[in-house]
Amino acid sequence: MEGSLASRVRDAALLEGDFVLSSGRRSRFYVDKYLFSTEPGLLRDLARGLARKLPEGTAKLAGVELGAVPLAAATALETGLPYVIVRKEAKGHGANAGRAVEGRLEAGEGVVLVEDVVTTGRRSSGPRRSWRARGSR
Ligand SMILES: O=P(O)(O)OC[C@H]1O[C@H](OP(=O)(O)OP(=O)(O)O)[C@H](O)[C@@H]1O
Ligand SMILES: O=C(O)c1cc(=O)[nH]c(=O)[nH]1
């Protein structure tokens, strides 16, 4: 991340205290992503930065609920690329019952998973594994 963007994120969202993380670990630091992703100027500049880093051949973006969804949506607006939303658990009713991915995702597409915060990488490795199994890159 470019220097000034990193300091803007740190100033907006870095908290110190005693926090339990999604992995169950404890941390003295916590990046409250909602404190940067709900600021339109910062969200737009993050999306511009992400757009510049997308590898060639990126056909689609993906964001895991909840925190990564605004970042994926803003990057989609910046690039014109479509995106999908990945649920933590499949929905149990409606047209998409049994599916954890909202939006269109075809086998073989080059998908870039946009993350807001990565600590152990566990959350983002789940979708990556299942897409590889279905032929996406
Ligand atoms: O790398 P990991 O150890 O998997 O941890 C990082 C994940 O944890 C956070 O999500 P959180 O559980 O806070 O959920 P939220 O997006 O629904 O707020 C973060 O947004 C990542 O998705
Ligand atoms: O690992 C996490 O759960 C986590 C860490 C962090 O800094 N921010 C966050 O939203 N989640």
Coordinates of N, CA and C and ligand atoms in Angstrom, one line a residue:
M1 N 0.8 -1.2 0.0 CA 0.0 0.0 0.0 C 0.9 1.2 0.0
E2 N 0.5 2.3 -0.8 CA 1.3 3.5 -0.8 C 1.4 4.1 0.5
G3 N 2.5 4.8 0.8 CA 2.8 5.4 2.2 C 1.6 6.2 2.7
S4 N 1.1 7.2 2.0 CA 0.1 8.1 2.5 C -1.2 7.3 2.7
L5 N -1.5 6.4 1.8 CA -2.8 5.6 2.0 C -2.7 4.8 3.2
A6 N -1.5 4.1 3.5 CA -1.4 3.3 4.7 C -1.5 4.1 5.9
S7 N -1.0 5.4 5.9 CA -1.1 6.2 7.2 C -2.6 6.7 7.3
R8 N -3.2 6.9 6.2 CA -4.7 7.3 6.4 C -5.5 6.2 7.0
V9 N -5.2 4.9 6.5 CA -5.9 3.8 7.1 C -5.6 3.6 8.5
R10 N -4.3 3.7 8.8 CA -3.9 3.6 10.3 C -4.6 4.6 11.1
D11 N -4.6 5.9 10.7 CA -5.2 6.9 11.5 C -6.7 6.7 11.6
A12 N -7.3 6.2 10.6 CA -8.8 6.0 10.7 C -9.2 4.8 11.5
A13 N -8.4 3.7 11.4 CA -8.9 2.5 11.8 C -8.1 1.6 12.8
L14 N -6.9 2.0 13.1 CA -6.1 1.2 14.0 C -6.4 1.4 15.5
L15 N -6.8 0.4 16.2 CA -7.2 0.5 17.6 C -6.2 -0.3 18.4
E16 N -6.0 0.2 19.6 CA -5.2 -0.6 20.6 C -6.0 -1.0 21.8
G17 N -5.8 -2.2 22.3 CA -6.6 -2.7 23.4 C -6.3 -4.2 23.6
D18 N -7.4 -4.9 23.9 CA -7.3 -6.3 24.1 C -8.4 -6.9 23.3
F19 N -8.1 -7.5 22.2 CA -9.2 -8.0 21.2 C -9.1 -9.5 21.0
V20 N -10.3 -10.1 20.9 CA -10.4 -11.5 20.4 C -10.6 -11.4 18.9
L21 N -9.8 -12.2 18.2 CA -9.9 -12.1 16.7 C -10.8 -13.3 16.2
S22 N -11.1 -13.3 14.9 CA -11.9 -14.3 14.4 C -11.3 -15.7 14.5
S23 N -10.0 -15.8 14.5 CA -9.3 -17.0 14.7 C -9.3 -17.5 16.1
G24 N -9.8 -16.7 17.1 CA -9.7 -17.0 18.5 C -8.5 -16.5 19.2
R25 N -7.5 -16.0 18.4 CA -6.3 -15.5 19.0 C -6.7 -14.1 19.7
R26 N -5.8 -13.7 20.5 CA -5.9 -12.3 21.1 C -4.9 -11.4 20.5
S27 N -5.2 -10.1 20.5 CA -4.3 -9.2 19.9 C -4.4 -7.8 20.6
R28 N -3.3 -7.1 20.7 CA -3.3 -5.8 21.3 C -3.7 -4.7 20.2
F29 N -3.7 -5.2 19.0 CA -4.1 -4.3 17.9 C -5.3 -4.8 17.1
Y30 N -6.1 -3.9 16.6 CA -7.2 -4.3 15.8 C -7.5 -3.2 14.7
V31 N -7.6 -3.7 13.5 CA -7.9 -2.7 12.4 C -9.4 -2.8 12.2
D32 N -10.1 -1.8 12.6 CA -11.6 -1.8 12.5 C -11.9 -1.3 11.0
K33 N -12.0 -2.3 10.2 CA -12.2 -2.0 8.7 C -13.4 -1.1 8.4
Y34 N -14.4 -1.2 9.3 CA -15.6 -0.4 9.0 C -15.3 1.1 9.2
L35 N -14.2 1.4 9.9 CA -13.9 2.8 10.1 C -13.2 3.4 8.9
F36 N -12.6 2.5 8.0 CA -12.1 3.1 6.8 C -13.0 2.8 5.6
S37 N -13.8 1.7 5.6 CA -14.6 1.4 4.4 C -15.9 2.2 4.4
T38 N -16.2 2.9 5.5 CA -17.4 3.7 5.5 C -17.1 5.2 5.2
E39 N -15.8 5.5 5.0 CA -15.4 6.8 4.6 C -15.3 6.9 3.1
P40 N -16.1 7.6 2.4 CA -16.1 7.5 0.9 C -14.8 7.9 0.3
G41 N -14.1 8.9 0.8 CA -12.9 9.4 0.2 C -11.8 8.3 0.3
L42 N -11.7 7.7 1.5 CA -10.7 6.7 1.8 C -11.1 5.4 1.0
L43 N -12.3 5.1 1.0 CA -12.8 3.9 0.2 C -12.4 4.0 -1.2
R44 N -12.7 5.2 -1.8 CA -12.4 5.4 -3.2 C -10.9 5.3 -3.5
D45 N -10.1 5.9 -2.6 CA -8.6 5.8 -2.9 C -8.1 4.4 -2.7
L46 N -8.7 3.7 -1.7 CA -8.2 2.3 -1.6 C -8.6 1.5 -2.8
A47 N -9.8 1.7 -3.4 CA -10.2 1.0 -4.6 C -9.3 1.4 -5.7
R48 N -8.9 2.6 -5.8 CA -8.0 3.0 -6.9 C -6.7 2.3 -6.8
G49 N -6.2 2.2 -5.5 CA -4.9 1.5 -5.3 C -5.0 0.0 -5.6
L50 N -6.2 -0.6 -5.2 CA -6.4 -2.0 -5.5 C -6.5 -2.2 -7.0
A51 N -7.2 -1.3 -7.7 CA -7.3 -1.4 -9.2 C -6.0 -1.5 -9.9
R52 N -5.0 -0.7 -9.4 CA -3.7 -0.7 -10.0 C -2.9 -2.0 -9.8
K53 N -3.3 -2.7 -8.7 CA -2.5 -3.9 -8.4 C -3.1 -5.2 -9.0
L54 N -4.2 -5.1 -9.7 CA -4.9 -6.3 -10.2 C -4.0 -7.0 -11.2
P55 N -3.8 -8.3 -11.2 CA -3.0 -8.9 -12.2 C -3.7 -9.0 -13.5
E56 N -2.9 -9.0 -14.6 CA -3.4 -9.2 -15.9 C -4.3 -10.4 -16.0
G57 N -5.4 -10.3 -16.7 CA -6.3 -11.5 -16.8 C -7.4 -11.6 -15.8
T58 N -7.4 -10.5 -14.9 CA -8.5 -10.5 -13.8 C -9.8 -10.3 -14.5
A59 N -10.7 -11.3 -14.4 CA -12.0 -11.1 -15.0 C -13.1 -10.8 -14.0
K60 N -12.9 -11.0 -12.7 CA -13.9 -10.8 -11.7 C -13.3 -10.6 -10.4
L61 N -14.0 -9.9 -9.5 CA -13.6 -9.6 -8.2 C -14.5 -10.4 -7.2
A62 N -14.0 -10.7 -6.0 CA -14.9 -11.3 -5.0 C -14.6 -10.7 -3.7
G63 N -15.6 -10.6 -2.9 CA -15.4 -10.1 -1.5 C -16.2 -11.0 -0.5
V64 N -15.5 -11.4 0.5 CA -16.2 -12.2 1.6 C -17.0 -11.3 2.5
E65 N -18.2 -11.7 2.8 CA -19.0 -10.9 3.8 C -18.3 -10.8 5.1
L66 N -18.4 -9.8 5.9 CA -19.0 -8.6 5.5 C -18.1 -7.5 5.1
G67 N -16.9 -7.6 5.7 CA -16.0 -6.4 5.6 C -15.5 -6.2 4.3
A68 N -15.3 -7.2 3.5 CA -14.6 -7.0 2.2 C -15.6 -6.6 1.1
V69 N -16.9 -6.6 1.4 CA -17.9 -6.3 0.3 C -17.8 -4.9 -0.2
P70 N -17.7 -3.9 0.7 CA -17.6 -2.5 0.2 C -16.3 -2.3 -0.6
L71 N -15.2 -3.0 -0.2 CA -14.0 -2.8 -1.0 C -14.1 -3.4 -2.3
A72 N -14.7 -4.6 -2.4 CA -14.9 -5.3 -3.7 C -15.8 -4.5 -4.6
A73 N -16.9 -3.9 -4.0 CA -17.9 -3.1 -4.8 C -17.2 -1.9 -5.3
A74 N -16.4 -1.2 -4.4 CA -15.8 0.1 -4.9 C -14.7 -0.2 -5.9
T75 N -14.0 -1.4 -5.8 CA -13.0 -1.7 -6.9 C -13.7 -2.1 -8.2
A76 N -14.9 -2.7 -8.1 CA -15.7 -3.0 -9.3 C -16.1 -1.7 -10.0
L77 N -16.5 -0.7 -9.2 CA -16.9 0.6 -9.8 C -15.7 1.3 -10.4
E78 N -14.5 1.1 -9.8 CA -13.3 1.8 -10.3 C -12.8 1.1 -11.6
T79 N -13.0 -0.2 -11.7 CA -12.4 -0.9 -12.8 C -13.4 -1.3 -13.9
G80 N -14.7 -1.3 -13.5 CA -15.7 -1.8 -14.4 C -15.8 -3.4 -14.4
L81 N -15.0 -4.0 -13.6 CA -15.1 -5.5 -13.5 C -16.3 -5.9 -12.6
P82 N -16.9 -7.0 -13.0 CA -18.0 -7.5 -12.1 C -17.4 -8.1 -10.9
Y83 N -18.3 -8.4 -9.9 CA -17.8 -9.0 -8.7 C -18.9 -9.9 -8.1
V84 N -18.4 -10.8 -7.2 CA -19.3 -11.7 -6.5 C -19.1 -11.4 -5.0
I85 N -20.2 -11.8 -4.3 CA -20.2 -11.7 -2.8 C -20.2 -13.1 -2.3
V86 N -19.2 -13.4 -1.4 CA -19.1 -14.7 -0.8 C -19.7 -14.7 0.6
R87 N -20.7 -15.5 0.8 CA -21.2 -15.7 2.2 C -20.4 -16.6 3.0
K88 N -20.4 -16.3 4.3 CA -19.6 -17.2 5.3 C -20.4 -18.5 5.3
E89 N -21.7 -18.5 5.2 CA -22.4 -19.8 5.1 C -23.5 -19.7 4.1
A90 N -23.7 -20.8 3.4 CA -24.7 -20.8 2.3 C -26.1 -20.4 2.8
K91 N -26.8 -19.7 2.0 CA -28.2 -19.2 2.3 C -29.1 -20.4 2.3
G92 N -30.1 -20.4 3.2 CA -30.9 -21.6 3.3 C -32.3 -21.5 2.6
H93 N -32.6 -20.4 1.9 CA -33.9 -20.2 1.3 C -33.7 -19.4 0.0
G94 N -34.8 -19.3 -0.7 CA -34.8 -18.4 -1.9 C -34.2 -19.0 -3.1
A95 N -34.0 -18.2 -4.2 CA -33.5 -18.7 -5.5 C -32.1 -19.2 -5.3
N96 N -31.3 -18.7 -4.4 CA -29.9 -19.2 -4.2 C -29.7 -20.1 -3.0
A97 N -30.7 -20.8 -2.6 CA -30.6 -21.7 -1.5 C -29.5 -22.7 -1.7
G98 N -28.7 -22.9 -0.7 CA -27.5 -23.8 -0.8 C -26.3 -23.2 -1.4
R99 N -26.4 -21.9 -1.8 CA -25.2 -21.3 -2.4 C -24.5 -20.3 -1.5
A100 N -23.2 -20.3 -1.6 CA -22.5 -19.3 -0.7 C -22.0 -18.1 -1.6
V101 N -22.1 -18.2 -2.9 CA -21.7 -17.1 -3.8 C -22.9 -16.4 -4.4
E102 N -22.9 -15.1 -4.2 CA -24.0 -14.3 -4.8 C -23.4 -13.6 -6.0
G103 N -24.1 -13.7 -7.1 CA -23.6 -13.1 -8.4 C -23.2 -14.2 -9.3
R104 N -22.7 -13.8 -10.5 CA -22.4 -14.9 -11.5 C -20.9 -15.2 -11.4
L105 N -20.6 -16.5 -11.3 CA -19.2 -17.0 -11.3 C -19.2 -18.2 -12.1
E106 N -18.4 -18.1 -13.2 CA -18.3 -19.3 -14.1 C -16.9 -20.0 -13.9
A107 N -16.9 -21.3 -14.2 CA -15.7 -22.1 -14.0 C -14.6 -21.5 -15.0
G108 N -13.4 -21.4 -14.5 CA -12.3 -21.0 -15.4 C -12.0 -19.5 -15.3
E109 N -12.9 -18.7 -14.7 CA -12.7 -17.3 -14.6 C -11.5 -16.9 -13.7
G110 N -10.8 -15.9 -14.1 CA -9.7 -15.4 -13.2 C -10.3 -14.5 -12.2
V111 N -10.4 -15.0 -11.0 CA -11.1 -14.3 -9.9 C -10.0 -13.7 -8.9
V112 N -10.1 -12.5 -8.6 CA -9.3 -11.9 -7.5 C -10.1 -11.7 -6.3
L113 N -9.7 -12.3 -5.2 CA -10.4 -12.2 -3.9 C -9.8 -10.9 -3.2
V114 N -10.7 -10.0 -3.0 CA -10.3 -8.7 -2.3 C -10.6 -9.0 -0.8
E115 N -9.5 -8.7 0.0 CA -9.7 -8.9 1.5 C -9.5 -7.5 2.1
D116 N -10.2 -7.4 3.3 CA -10.0 -6.1 4.0 C -8.9 -6.2 5.0
V117 N -8.9 -7.4 5.7 CA -7.9 -7.6 6.8 C -7.5 -9.1 6.6
V118 N -6.2 -9.4 6.7 CA -5.8 -10.8 6.7 C -4.9 -11.0 7.9
T119 N -5.3 -12.0 8.8 CA -4.5 -12.3 10.0 C -3.8 -13.6 9.8
T120 N -4.6 -14.7 9.9 CA -4.1 -16.0 9.6 C -4.2 -16.5 8.2
G121 N -5.1 -15.8 7.4 CA -5.4 -16.2 6.1 C -6.4 -17.3 5.9
R122 N -7.0 -17.7 7.1 CA -8.0 -18.8 7.1 C -9.2 -18.5 6.3
R123 N -9.7 -17.3 6.5 CA -11.0 -16.9 5.9 C -10.9 -16.8 4.4
S124 N -9.7 -16.3 3.9 CA -9.6 -16.2 2.4 C -9.2 -17.5 1.8
S125 N -8.6 -18.4 2.5 CA -8.2 -19.7 1.9 C -9.4 -20.6 1.5
G126 N -10.5 -20.4 2.3 CA -11.7 -21.3 2.0 C -12.2 -21.1 0.6
P127 N -12.6 -19.8 0.2 CA -13.1 -19.6 -1.2 C -12.1 -20.0 -2.2
R128 N -10.8 -19.7 -2.0 CA -9.7 -19.9 -3.0 C -9.7 -21.4 -3.3
R129 N -9.8 -22.2 -2.2 CA -9.7 -23.7 -2.4 C -10.9 -24.2 -3.2
S130 N -12.1 -23.7 -2.9 CA -13.3 -24.2 -3.6 C -13.3 -23.8 -5.0
W131 N -12.8 -22.5 -5.3 CA -12.8 -22.1 -6.7 C -11.8 -22.9 -7.5
R132 N -10.7 -23.1 -6.9 CA -9.7 -23.9 -7.7 C -10.3 -25.3 -8.0
A133 N -11.0 -25.9 -7.1 CA -11.6 -27.2 -7.3 C -12.6 -27.1 -8.4
R134 N -13.2 -25.9 -8.7 CA -14.2 -25.8 -9.7 C -13.6 -25.2 -11.0
G135 N -12.3 -25.1 -11.0 CA -11.6 -24.7 -12.3 C -11.3 -23.3 -12.4
S136 N -11.6 -22.4 -11.4 CA -11.3 -21.0 -11.5 C -9.9 -20.8 -11.0
R137 N -9.3 -19.6 -11.4 CA -7.9 -19.4 -11.0 C -7.9 -18.2 -10.0
Ligands
LIG1 O1 -7.1 -14.1 8.2 P1 -8.1 -14.5 9.2 O2 -7.5 -15.1 10.5 O3 -9.1 -15.5 8.6 O4 -8.9 -13.2 9.8 C1 -9.2 -12.2 8.9 C2 -10.7 -12.2 8.7 O5 -11.3 -11.7 9.9 C3 -12.0 -10.5 9.7 O6 -13.3 -10.7 9.5 P2 -14.4 -10.8 10.7 O7 -14.4 -12.1 11.3 O8 -14.1 -9.6 11.6 O9 -15.8 -10.6 10.0 P3 -16.7 -9.5 9.3 O10 -16.0 -9.2 8.0 O11 -18.0 -10.2 9.2 O12 -16.8 -8.3 10.2 C4 -11.4 -10.0 8.4 O13 -12.3 -9.2 7.7 C5 -11.0 -11.2 7.6 O14 -12.1 -11.7 6.8
LIG2 O1 -8.3 -11.3 12.7 C1 -9.3 -10.7 12.8 O2 -10.4 -11.2 13.2 C2 -9.3 -9.2 12.6 C3 -8.2 -8.5 12.8 C4 -8.2 -7.1 12.6 O3 -7.2 -6.3 12.8 N1 -9.4 -6.5 12.2 C5 -10.5 -7.3 11.9 O4 -11.5 -6.7 11.5 N2 -10.4 -8.6 12.2

